């Protein structure tokens, strides 16, 4: 079996569902269930004996050590993290606690477990650390995309905490020979994405008739990857990645935020026009430019040639097909949306957007 941390979050839950469907191997899913963790994401596995959920904190080395001893996983896939840049700006402490100290605690429990394994199992064991392209900092318009040798230059408390965790993972391989793999991936989108992030926020605000907040001039560029493609990349790296190596994962799909928002509005105009709900006009009319994020990185772009060359992975989904599927998923899962937009979510929206002046300029 494999041990997954953070498997109730956006990417982790997609990974666990995908893993059980495609690989069929048992999973112990260890998650603290912060505001971002949601057991409803895993409802499809309720009756499935191959999935065991355990609530807990990666900072609790003793609990993790006990679970590893009990379940004897052949691999750990580490997703658990605080993941939202805006939250890291208003409250960086939780990011250091979970992303840095938590990864350290997990590494300690995992290293002790791995050291005690019989030789054949020790040789096969893997620790896959899921990280982000944000550790590389920001690019100018004509800069080459990030490669695995680009120098780290994190700019937000989130990316700094992820960079620190990447360094610890690297050091554990270099110092102890611990068999680590690190993936640095670009922005994901798809089902179960918590609506504090751009794409699900725009879809859910649009349908609720609320402003669609675009930070600054909306010309910041992100490289978007469908979450199912990210899960497939992680499976490839786990199967055949070389211990100690890092792999950049990306969608070859750079887009300015404003273009993404326009596309979402156009798809919604098509799939769920305002006129069908008694309104009129386009969702584009709800776009509102608001105060920019402090230290906002201008451009991310991933050079994903290494993982293609060495492991044969490349994205299967185009942005056009993936984003349409995603909008349709949100339209079909309004109960899921209503569920996650609970009291805590409303508090966050108030805190993050009131100070940005949501009555700002509209298009
Ligand atoms: P998410 O915020 O949706 O989910 C994080 C999960 O981790 C939640 O289920 C949460 O309950 C759990 N968690 C948080 N703190 C924990 C702790 N101390 N102990 C145990 N569990 C804890 O995040 P996501 O978007 O699914 O991202 C997953 C991973 O992928 C993160 O490491 C993130 O840095 C990385 N990543 C995300 C993206 C993206 O676009 N979302 C891109 C590249 C890399
Ligand atoms: P986000 O989904 O938070 O991901 P990240 O910051 O990790 O890239 O944001 C994606 C981009 O969208 C980023 O440039 C910030 C921008 N953004 C907005 O313009 N408005 C919003 O309300 C949010 C949440 C993000």
Tab-separated table of C-alpha atoms and ligand atoms in Angstrom:
chain	number	residue	atom	x	y	z
A	1	UNK	CA	0.000	0.000	0.000
A	2	UNK	CA	0.934	3.660	-0.197
A	3	UNK	CA	0.659	6.394	2.430
A	4	UNK	CA	-0.733	9.704	1.159
A	5	UNK	CA	-0.694	12.958	3.133
A	6	UNK	CA	-3.201	15.706	2.329
A	7	UNK	CA	-5.430	13.321	0.387
A	8	UNK	CA	-8.623	15.190	1.300
A	9	UNK	CA	-7.509	18.403	-0.430
A	10	UNK	CA	-7.877	19.385	-4.068
A	11	UNK	CA	-4.997	17.552	-5.753
A	12	UNK	CA	-4.643	14.865	-3.083
A	13	UNK	CA	-8.265	13.723	-3.381
A	14	UNK	CA	-8.044	13.669	-7.185
A	15	UNK	CA	-4.863	11.609	-6.816
A	16	UNK	CA	-6.383	9.103	-4.367
A	17	UNK	CA	-9.498	8.599	-6.533
A	18	UNK	CA	-7.370	8.251	-9.636
A	19	UNK	CA	-4.880	5.898	-7.932
A	20	UNK	CA	-7.550	3.503	-6.692
A	21	UNK	CA	-9.209	3.480	-10.103
A	22	UNK	CA	-6.076	3.073	-12.222
A	23	UNK	CA	-3.556	1.277	-9.991
A	24	UNK	CA	-5.979	-0.335	-7.560
A	25	UNK	CA	-3.472	-0.444	-4.707
A	26	UNK	CA	-4.582	0.345	-1.138
A	27	UNK	CA	-4.093	3.853	0.290
A	28	UNK	CA	-3.849	5.162	3.822
A	29	UNK	CA	-4.972	8.760	3.486
A	30	UNK	CA	-3.635	10.955	6.296
A	31	UNK	CA	-5.078	14.460	6.481
A	32	UNK	CA	-5.642	17.045	9.197
A	33	UNK	CA	-8.893	18.239	7.592
A	34	UNK	CA	-8.105	21.935	7.717
A	35	UNK	CA	-10.581	24.279	6.001
A	36	UNK	CA	-9.139	22.941	2.689
A	37	UNK	CA	-9.662	19.263	3.486
A	38	UNK	CA	-13.027	17.789	2.620
A	39	UNK	CA	-14.158	14.202	3.094
A	40	UNK	CA	-16.979	14.790	0.587
A	41	UNK	CA	-14.272	14.700	-2.108
A	42	UNK	CA	-13.750	11.058	-1.199
A	43	UNK	CA	-17.416	10.054	-0.930
A	44	UNK	CA	-16.979	7.757	-3.949
A	45	UNK	CA	-14.630	5.578	-1.859
A	46	UNK	CA	-16.918	5.133	1.166
A	47	UNK	CA	-17.500	1.442	0.534
A	48	UNK	CA	-14.011	0.763	-0.807
A	49	UNK	CA	-11.811	-1.290	1.534
A	50	UNK	CA	-8.719	-0.126	-0.352
A	51	UNK	CA	-9.128	3.378	1.090
A	52	UNK	CA	-8.518	4.069	4.769
A	53	UNK	CA	-8.812	7.641	6.002
A	54	UNK	CA	-6.994	8.759	9.161
A	55	UNK	CA	-7.324	12.268	10.525
A	56	UNK	CA	-4.053	13.682	11.834
A	57	UNK	CA	-1.339	16.279	11.574
A	58	UNK	CA	1.968	15.675	9.759
A	59	UNK	CA	3.624	17.604	12.614
A	60	UNK	CA	2.740	14.677	14.897
A	61	UNK	CA	5.800	12.482	14.261
A	62	UNK	CA	4.658	9.830	16.752
A	63	UNK	CA	1.253	9.322	15.106
A	64	UNK	CA	2.828	9.115	11.655
A	65	UNK	CA	5.503	6.697	12.909
A	66	UNK	CA	2.822	4.432	14.414
A	67	UNK	CA	0.794	4.435	11.181
A	68	UNK	CA	3.867	3.616	9.099
A	69	UNK	CA	4.744	0.749	11.446
A	70	UNK	CA	1.161	-0.566	11.333
A	71	UNK	CA	0.575	-0.288	7.580
A	72	UNK	CA	4.069	-0.775	6.126
A	73	UNK	CA	3.670	1.366	3.001
A	74	UNK	CA	6.040	0.942	0.071
A	75	UNK	CA	5.838	4.675	-0.662
A	76	UNK	CA	4.731	8.018	0.749
A	77	UNK	CA	3.182	10.687	-1.489
A	78	UNK	CA	3.263	14.004	0.352
A	79	UNK	CA	0.621	16.575	-0.637
A	80	UNK	CA	-0.270	18.001	2.786
A	81	UNK	CA	0.386	21.727	2.896
A	82	UNK	CA	-1.066	25.142	3.400
A	83	UNK	CA	-1.453	26.116	-0.244
A	84	UNK	CA	-3.060	29.530	-0.740
A	85	UNK	CA	-0.726	32.485	-1.442
A	86	UNK	CA	-3.198	35.140	-0.204
A	87	UNK	CA	-3.629	33.317	3.114
A	88	UNK	CA	0.164	33.096	3.427
A	89	UNK	CA	0.307	36.884	3.164
A	90	UNK	CA	-2.267	37.501	5.885
A	91	UNK	CA	-1.090	34.628	8.130
A	92	UNK	CA	2.324	33.144	7.292
A	93	UNK	CA	2.740	31.227	10.573
A	94	UNK	CA	0.606	28.245	9.557
A	95	UNK	CA	2.678	27.900	6.367
A	96	UNK	CA	5.931	27.579	8.293
A	97	UNK	CA	4.328	25.179	10.773
A	98	UNK	CA	2.840	22.778	8.239
A	99	UNK	CA	5.001	23.183	5.147
A	100	UNK	CA	8.392	23.442	6.864
A	101	UNK	CA	8.077	21.873	10.327
A	102	UNK	CA	5.431	19.411	9.146
A	103	UNK	CA	7.527	18.202	6.233
A	104	UNK	CA	10.494	17.890	8.597
A	105	UNK	CA	8.462	15.812	11.085
A	106	UNK	CA	7.171	13.615	8.282
A	107	UNK	CA	10.690	13.127	6.894
A	108	UNK	CA	11.930	12.107	10.342
A	109	UNK	CA	9.168	9.521	10.807
A	110	UNK	CA	9.644	8.255	7.264
A	111	UNK	CA	13.428	8.012	7.531
A	112	UNK	CA	13.203	6.027	10.784
A	113	UNK	CA	10.659	3.674	9.213
A	114	UNK	CA	12.717	3.262	6.014
A	115	UNK	CA	15.935	2.600	7.975
A	116	UNK	CA	14.273	-0.330	9.710
A	117	UNK	CA	12.990	-2.003	6.559
A	118	UNK	CA	14.523	-5.236	5.257
A	119	UNK	CA	17.059	-4.466	2.521
A	120	UNK	CA	14.896	-5.362	-0.495
A	121	UNK	CA	12.010	-3.191	0.737
A	122	UNK	CA	14.367	-0.367	1.666
A	123	UNK	CA	15.697	-0.350	-1.898
A	124	UNK	CA	12.187	-0.128	-3.346
A	125	UNK	CA	10.825	2.514	-0.944
A	126	UNK	CA	10.071	6.036	-2.272
A	127	UNK	CA	9.141	9.370	-0.702
A	128	UNK	CA	7.518	11.621	-3.298
A	129	UNK	CA	7.299	15.285	-2.300
A	130	UNK	CA	4.717	17.315	-4.231
A	131	UNK	CA	5.874	20.885	-4.721
A	132	UNK	CA	5.246	23.932	-6.848
A	133	UNK	CA	6.806	26.006	-9.620
A	134	UNK	CA	6.402	29.058	-7.355
A	135	UNK	CA	9.706	28.192	-5.618
A	136	UNK	CA	11.509	29.565	-8.700
A	137	UNK	CA	10.053	33.056	-8.274
A	138	UNK	CA	8.895	35.212	-11.140
A	139	UNK	CA	9.801	35.476	-14.847
A	140	UNK	CA	10.021	38.429	-17.215
A	141	UNK	CA	8.008	38.281	-20.452
A	142	UNK	CA	10.935	36.983	-22.523
A	143	UNK	CA	12.630	34.744	-19.958
A	144	UNK	CA	12.963	31.030	-20.663
A	145	UNK	CA	10.592	28.808	-18.620
A	146	UNK	CA	11.766	27.296	-15.320
A	147	UNK	CA	13.908	24.163	-15.611
A	148	UNK	CA	14.968	21.832	-12.802
A	149	UNK	CA	18.240	23.797	-12.495
A	150	UNK	CA	16.669	27.266	-12.243
A	151	UNK	CA	17.818	28.918	-8.998
A	152	UNK	CA	15.233	29.063	-6.217
A	153	UNK	CA	13.915	32.601	-5.618
A	154	UNK	CA	10.593	32.324	-3.736
A	155	UNK	CA	8.675	35.576	-3.267
A	156	UNK	CA	5.677	34.786	-1.028
A	157	UNK	CA	5.559	33.166	2.406
A	158	UNK	CA	3.808	30.230	0.683
A	159	UNK	CA	6.521	29.702	-1.925
A	160	UNK	CA	9.280	30.318	0.651
A	161	UNK	CA	7.824	27.629	2.905
A	162	UNK	CA	7.542	25.191	-0.022
A	163	UNK	CA	11.131	26.019	-1.060
A	164	UNK	CA	12.310	25.269	2.490
A	165	UNK	CA	10.504	21.925	2.399
A	166	UNK	CA	12.087	21.103	-0.981
A	167	UNK	CA	15.529	21.829	0.498
A	168	UNK	CA	14.892	19.511	3.447
A	169	UNK	CA	13.788	16.742	1.076
A	170	UNK	CA	16.909	17.278	-1.030
A	171	UNK	CA	19.138	17.192	2.060
A	172	UNK	CA	17.588	13.930	3.282
A	173	UNK	CA	18.550	12.292	0.019
A	174	UNK	CA	22.019	13.781	-0.074
A	175	UNK	CA	22.837	13.128	3.581
A	176	UNK	CA	21.029	9.899	4.407
A	177	UNK	CA	20.506	8.355	0.987
A	178	UNK	CA	16.751	8.581	1.696
A	179	UNK	CA	15.004	7.763	-1.630
A	180	UNK	CA	13.206	11.016	-2.388
A	181	UNK	CA	11.505	12.305	-5.531
A	182	UNK	CA	10.343	15.904	-5.900
A	183	UNK	CA	7.846	17.263	-8.410
A	184	UNK	CA	7.492	21.016	-9.029
A	185	UNK	CA	4.194	21.612	-10.758
A	186	UNK	CA	2.430	24.616	-12.241
A	187	UNK	CA	-1.106	25.816	-11.395
A	188	UNK	CA	-3.687	23.019	-11.400
A	189	UNK	CA	-7.403	23.261	-12.107
A	190	UNK	CA	-10.237	20.724	-12.149
A	191	UNK	CA	-12.855	19.078	-9.897
A	192	UNK	CA	-12.762	19.595	-6.102
A	193	UNK	CA	-10.756	22.834	-6.404
A	194	UNK	CA	-11.534	24.959	-3.356
A	195	UNK	CA	-13.263	28.189	-4.439
A	196	UNK	CA	-10.697	30.504	-2.848
A	197	UNK	CA	-8.436	29.900	-5.903
A	198	UNK	CA	-8.913	31.825	-9.135
A	199	UNK	CA	-10.729	29.371	-11.425
A	200	UNK	CA	-13.321	27.939	-9.002
A	201	UNK	CA	-13.786	31.380	-7.418
A	202	UNK	CA	-14.683	32.905	-10.769
A	203	UNK	CA	-17.103	30.086	-11.636
A	204	UNK	CA	-18.887	30.209	-8.285
A	205	UNK	CA	-18.984	34.022	-8.025
A	206	UNK	CA	-20.267	34.314	-11.594
A	207	UNK	CA	-23.193	32.001	-10.928
A	208	UNK	CA	-23.959	33.777	-7.638
A	209	UNK	CA	-24.144	37.142	-9.471
A	210	UNK	CA	-21.137	38.457	-7.518
A	211	UNK	CA	-18.176	40.533	-8.769
A	212	UNK	CA	-15.354	38.585	-10.464
A	213	UNK	CA	-12.231	39.985	-8.770
A	214	UNK	CA	-9.172	40.390	-11.014
A	215	UNK	CA	-6.046	41.460	-9.113
A	216	UNK	CA	-4.139	44.441	-10.553
A	217	UNK	CA	-4.192	44.596	-14.360
A	218	UNK	CA	-4.955	40.865	-14.800
A	219	UNK	CA	-1.896	40.400	-17.011
A	220	UNK	CA	-0.087	38.028	-14.637
A	221	UNK	CA	0.684	34.766	-16.396
A	222	UNK	CA	0.236	31.258	-15.031
A	223	UNK	CA	0.810	27.882	-16.717
A	224	UNK	CA	-2.397	25.884	-16.184
A	225	UNK	CA	-2.479	22.079	-15.953
A	226	UNK	CA	-5.548	19.851	-15.626
A	227	UNK	CA	-5.377	18.069	-12.253
A	228	UNK	CA	-5.821	14.614	-13.825
A	229	UNK	CA	-2.656	15.212	-15.850
A	230	UNK	CA	-0.790	16.145	-12.674
A	231	UNK	CA	-1.969	12.899	-11.029
A	232	UNK	CA	-0.736	10.904	-14.040
A	233	UNK	CA	2.645	12.665	-13.830
A	234	UNK	CA	2.968	11.804	-10.137
A	235	UNK	CA	2.205	8.160	-10.923
A	236	UNK	CA	4.926	8.141	-13.600
A	237	UNK	CA	7.501	9.773	-11.324
A	238	UNK	CA	6.658	7.417	-8.464
A	239	UNK	CA	7.003	4.386	-10.735
A	240	UNK	CA	10.194	5.249	-12.587
A	241	UNK	CA	11.672	8.505	-11.248
A	242	UNK	CA	15.266	8.385	-10.103
A	243	UNK	CA	15.771	8.884	-6.340
A	244	UNK	CA	17.206	12.307	-5.534
A	245	UNK	CA	15.861	13.839	-8.754
A	246	UNK	CA	13.363	16.646	-9.218
A	247	UNK	CA	10.879	16.848	-12.098
A	248	UNK	CA	9.099	19.948	-13.376
A	249	UNK	CA	5.479	19.283	-14.362
A	250	UNK	CA	3.540	21.767	-16.471
A	251	UNK	CA	0.803	22.177	-19.036
A	252	UNK	CA	2.665	24.137	-21.756
A	253	UNK	CA	-0.252	26.493	-21.390
A	254	UNK	CA	0.685	30.012	-20.334
A	255	UNK	CA	-2.264	32.357	-19.983
A	256	UNK	CA	-2.895	35.811	-18.544
A	257	UNK	CA	-5.410	35.798	-15.678
A	258	UNK	CA	-7.788	38.133	-17.506
A	259	UNK	CA	-7.865	35.779	-20.510
A	260	UNK	CA	-8.684	32.861	-18.197
A	261	UNK	CA	-11.518	34.870	-16.646
A	262	UNK	CA	-12.861	35.805	-20.098
A	263	UNK	CA	-12.827	32.152	-21.175
A	264	UNK	CA	-14.680	31.097	-18.024
A	265	UNK	CA	-17.334	33.774	-18.625
A	266	UNK	CA	-17.753	32.694	-22.240
A	267	UNK	CA	-18.149	29.017	-21.322
A	268	UNK	CA	-20.700	29.933	-18.644
A	269	UNK	CA	-22.549	32.148	-21.142
A	270	UNK	CA	-22.818	29.029	-23.284
A	271	UNK	CA	-23.517	26.306	-20.684
A	272	UNK	CA	-25.550	28.294	-18.178
A	273	UNK	CA	-26.596	31.646	-19.716
A	274	UNK	CA	-27.903	34.321	-17.391
A	275	UNK	CA	-31.026	34.481	-19.567
A	276	UNK	CA	-31.882	30.919	-18.495
A	277	UNK	CA	-32.024	32.144	-14.881
A	278	UNK	CA	-34.087	35.260	-15.473
A	279	UNK	CA	-31.102	37.586	-16.064
A	280	UNK	CA	-29.536	39.112	-19.140
A	281	UNK	CA	-26.138	39.943	-20.642
A	282	UNK	CA	-22.774	38.224	-20.274
A	283	UNK	CA	-20.966	37.113	-17.140
A	284	UNK	CA	-18.080	39.294	-18.393
A	285	UNK	CA	-20.030	42.298	-17.078
A	286	UNK	CA	-19.295	41.090	-13.520
A	287	UNK	CA	-15.489	41.405	-13.947
A	288	UNK	CA	-14.059	43.845	-11.391
A	289	UNK	CA	-10.446	44.990	-11.160
A	290	UNK	CA	-9.354	45.054	-7.524
A	291	UNK	CA	-6.247	45.936	-5.540
A	292	UNK	CA	-3.278	43.767	-6.482
A	293	UNK	CA	-1.729	41.056	-4.316
A	294	UNK	CA	1.419	42.353	-2.541
A	295	UNK	CA	4.579	40.953	-4.174
A	296	UNK	CA	2.451	39.391	-6.933
A	297	UNK	CA	4.616	37.196	-9.207
A	298	UNK	CA	4.187	38.330	-12.793
A	299	UNK	CA	4.813	35.155	-14.724
A	300	UNK	CA	5.337	31.436	-14.152
A	301	UNK	CA	6.230	29.042	-16.963
A	302	UNK	CA	7.424	25.447	-16.761
A	303	UNK	CA	9.817	23.641	-19.043
A	304	UNK	CA	8.478	20.081	-18.706
A	305	UNK	CA	10.867	18.438	-21.170
A	306	UNK	CA	12.788	16.390	-18.600
A	307	UNK	CA	9.760	14.418	-17.396
A	308	UNK	CA	8.703	13.845	-21.011
A	309	UNK	CA	12.171	12.760	-22.137
A	310	UNK	CA	12.990	10.540	-19.164
A	311	UNK	CA	9.578	9.226	-18.130
A	312	UNK	CA	7.406	9.712	-21.199
A	313	UNK	CA	4.838	11.953	-19.483
A	314	UNK	CA	3.109	14.847	-21.201
A	315	UNK	CA	-0.289	16.418	-20.578
A	316	UNK	CA	-3.202	14.625	-22.247
A	317	UNK	CA	-5.772	17.381	-21.755
A	318	UNK	CA	-5.870	20.634	-23.724
A	319	UNK	CA	-6.889	23.782	-21.847
A	320	UNK	CA	-10.012	24.048	-24.008
A	321	UNK	CA	-11.242	20.549	-23.142
A	322	UNK	CA	-10.076	20.629	-19.508
A	323	UNK	CA	-11.599	23.981	-18.639
A	324	UNK	CA	-14.957	23.155	-20.231
A	325	UNK	CA	-15.069	19.870	-18.329
A	326	UNK	CA	-14.218	21.747	-15.144
A	327	UNK	CA	-16.976	24.358	-15.577
A	328	UNK	CA	-19.442	21.543	-16.269
A	329	UNK	CA	-18.268	19.753	-13.109
A	330	UNK	CA	-19.026	22.838	-11.002
A	331	UNK	CA	-22.450	23.189	-12.613
A	332	UNK	CA	-23.170	19.529	-11.849
A	333	UNK	CA	-21.907	19.695	-8.241
A	334	UNK	CA	-23.661	22.670	-6.736
A	335	UNK	CA	-24.235	20.803	-3.509
A	336	UNK	CA	-20.473	20.315	-3.125
A	337	UNK	CA	-19.971	24.047	-3.707
A	338	UNK	CA	-22.681	25.017	-1.199
A	339	UNK	CA	-21.097	22.678	1.328
A	340	UNK	CA	-17.595	24.145	1.162
A	341	UNK	CA	-18.883	27.710	1.204
A	342	UNK	CA	-19.446	27.416	4.931
A	343	UNK	CA	-18.942	29.937	7.742
A	344	UNK	CA	-15.138	29.818	7.582
A	345	UNK	CA	-15.157	30.352	3.841
A	346	UNK	CA	-17.369	33.415	4.160
A	347	UNK	CA	-15.032	34.864	6.784
A	348	UNK	CA	-12.085	34.442	4.398
A	349	UNK	CA	-13.930	36.084	1.502
A	350	UNK	CA	-14.775	39.039	3.724
A	351	UNK	CA	-11.191	39.366	4.970
A	352	UNK	CA	-9.512	39.011	1.559
A	353	UNK	CA	-11.848	41.010	-0.641
A	354	UNK	CA	-13.260	43.785	1.542
A	355	UNK	CA	-9.822	45.399	1.721
A	356	UNK	CA	-9.469	45.140	-2.076
A	357	UNK	CA	-12.463	47.378	-2.748
A	358	UNK	CA	-14.834	45.097	-4.632
A	359	UNK	CA	-16.696	48.106	-5.912
A	360	UNK	CA	-13.613	48.760	-8.128
A	361	UNK	CA	-13.583	49.338	-11.838
A	362	UNK	CA	-15.673	46.947	-13.948
A	363	UNK	CA	-15.363	46.032	-17.615
B	1	LIG	P1	-5.196	22.031	-0.687
B	1	LIG	O1	-5.017	23.243	0.169
B	1	LIG	O2	-6.423	21.889	-1.504
B	1	LIG	O3	-5.105	20.718	0.222
B	1	LIG	C1	-4.173	20.563	1.250
B	1	LIG	C2	-4.581	19.367	2.097
B	1	LIG	O4	-3.596	19.198	3.125
B	1	LIG	C3	-5.927	19.582	2.809
B	1	LIG	O5	-6.711	18.417	2.696
B	1	LIG	C4	-5.530	19.827	4.262
B	1	LIG	O6	-6.509	19.401	5.203
B	1	LIG	C5	-4.248	19.023	4.380
B	1	LIG	N1	-3.357	19.534	5.436
B	1	LIG	C6	-3.004	20.833	5.667
B	1	LIG	N2	-2.191	20.902	6.730
B	1	LIG	C7	-2.010	19.621	7.162
B	1	LIG	C8	-1.259	19.043	8.226
B	1	LIG	N3	-0.538	19.800	9.071
B	1	LIG	N4	-1.280	17.691	8.376
B	1	LIG	C9	-2.024	16.913	7.542
B	1	LIG	N5	-2.761	17.416	6.535
B	1	LIG	C10	-2.761	18.750	6.353
B	1	LIG	O7	-3.883	21.952	-1.589
B	1	LIG	P2	-3.707	21.409	-3.080
B	1	LIG	O8	-3.982	22.496	-4.023
B	1	LIG	O9	-4.404	20.099	-3.198
B	1	LIG	O10	-2.132	21.171	-3.088
B	1	LIG	C11	-1.570	19.918	-2.678
B	1	LIG	C12	-0.058	20.015	-2.775
B	1	LIG	O11	0.306	20.319	-4.100
B	1	LIG	C13	0.548	21.103	-1.894
B	1	LIG	O12	1.735	20.612	-1.349
B	1	LIG	C14	0.814	22.246	-2.862
B	1	LIG	O13	1.913	23.020	-2.447
B	1	LIG	C15	1.136	21.480	-4.138
B	1	LIG	N6	0.836	22.169	-5.397
B	1	LIG	C16	-0.394	22.723	-5.626
B	1	LIG	C17	-0.670	23.322	-6.856
B	1	LIG	C18	-2.029	23.900	-7.171
B	1	LIG	O14	-2.200	24.507	-8.250
B	1	LIG	N7	-3.032	23.746	-6.339
B	1	LIG	C19	0.326	23.371	-7.845
B	1	LIG	C20	1.576	22.800	-7.570
B	1	LIG	C21	1.813	22.191	-6.355
B	2	LIG	P1	-4.388	31.433	-7.316
B	2	LIG	O1	-5.481	30.567	-7.849
B	2	LIG	O2	-4.509	31.963	-5.928
B	2	LIG	O3	-3.020	30.637	-7.528
B	2	LIG	P2	-1.472	31.139	-7.343
B	2	LIG	O4	-1.447	32.421	-6.616
B	2	LIG	O5	-0.888	30.013	-6.561
B	2	LIG	O6	-0.929	31.238	-8.749
B	2	LIG	O7	-4.231	32.677	-8.297
B	2	LIG	C1	-3.967	32.506	-9.667
B	2	LIG	C2	-3.753	33.876	-10.245
B	2	LIG	O8	-5.002	34.588	-10.195
B	2	LIG	C3	-2.757	34.720	-9.477
B	2	LIG	O9	-2.004	35.496	-10.390
B	2	LIG	C4	-3.633	35.621	-8.611
B	2	LIG	C5	-4.878	35.803	-9.455
B	2	LIG	N1	-6.137	36.002	-8.700
B	2	LIG	C6	-6.995	37.046	-9.053
B	2	LIG	O10	-6.710	37.826	-9.973
B	2	LIG	N2	-8.167	37.190	-8.347
B	2	LIG	C7	-8.493	36.368	-7.315
B	2	LIG	O11	-9.559	36.582	-6.676
B	2	LIG	C8	-7.614	35.284	-6.986
B	2	LIG	C9	-7.946	34.332	-5.862
B	2	LIG	C10	-6.454	35.137	-7.711
